[in-house]
C-alpha positions as semicolon CSV with decimal commas, in nm:
position;residue;x (nm);y (nm);z (nm)
1;M;1,736;1,334;1,740
2;E;1,482;1,553;1,611
3;Q;1,578;1,486;1,265
4;V;1,649;1,104;1,261
5;R;1,270;1,124;1,410
6;L;1,128;1,307;1,168
7;E;1,296;1,083;0,867
8;F;1,203;0,794;1,035
9;R;0,805;0,889;0,956
10;L;0,803;1,011;0,605
11;P;0,805;0,666;0,462
12;G;0,475;0,649;0,655
13;R;0,348;0,952;0,565
14;L;0,437;0,899;0,218
15;G;0,278;0,558;0,205
16;Y;-0,046;0,725;0,345
17;R;-0,070;1,004;0,101
18;A;-0,033;0,759;-0,152
19;N;-0,261;0,542;-0,031
20;A;-0,494;0,809;0,001
21;V;-0,473;0,941;-0,363
22;H;-0,384;0,633;-0,577
23;E;-0,626;0,361;-0,679
24;M;-0,600;0,083;-0,861
25;P;-0,921;-0,088;-1,045
26;F;-0,924;-0,482;-1,004
27;N;-1,269;-0,686;-1,037
28;K;-1,490;-0,398;-1,139
29;R;-1,343;-0,203;-0,842
30;T;-1,082;0,000;-0,740
31;L;-0,867;-0,068;-0,445
32;P;-0,584;0,207;-0,229
33;I;-0,246;0,115;-0,409
34;A;-0,174;-0,009;-0,031
35;E;-0,435;-0,306;-0,043
36;A;-0,382;-0,370;-0,428
37;M;0,022;-0,389;-0,282
38;E;-0,133;-0,664;-0,012
39;L;-0,354;-0,855;-0,199
40;A;-0,144;-0,972;-0,454
41;P;0,072;-1,229;-0,307
42;Q;-0,222;-1,350;-0,198
43;L;-0,373;-1,385;-0,499
44;R;-0,005;-1,527;-0,665
45;V;0,012;-1,795;-0,415
46;Q;-0,401;-1,902;-0,477
47;S;-0,299;-1,907;-0,875
48;M;-0,020;-2,117;-0,765
49;Q;-0,279;-2,383;-0,535
50;I;-0,493;-2,405;-0,861
């Protein structure tokens, strides 16, 4: 059971680390990778409404 719990938490830890280490430039600023991934679908929807 302990192994399952550790493996279940692994994606969260990897996502946190990727977010802390990697950034993407956007509109003269940098965004953590997780924020950029959340922003992309929002921008896609906005572009379709115009």
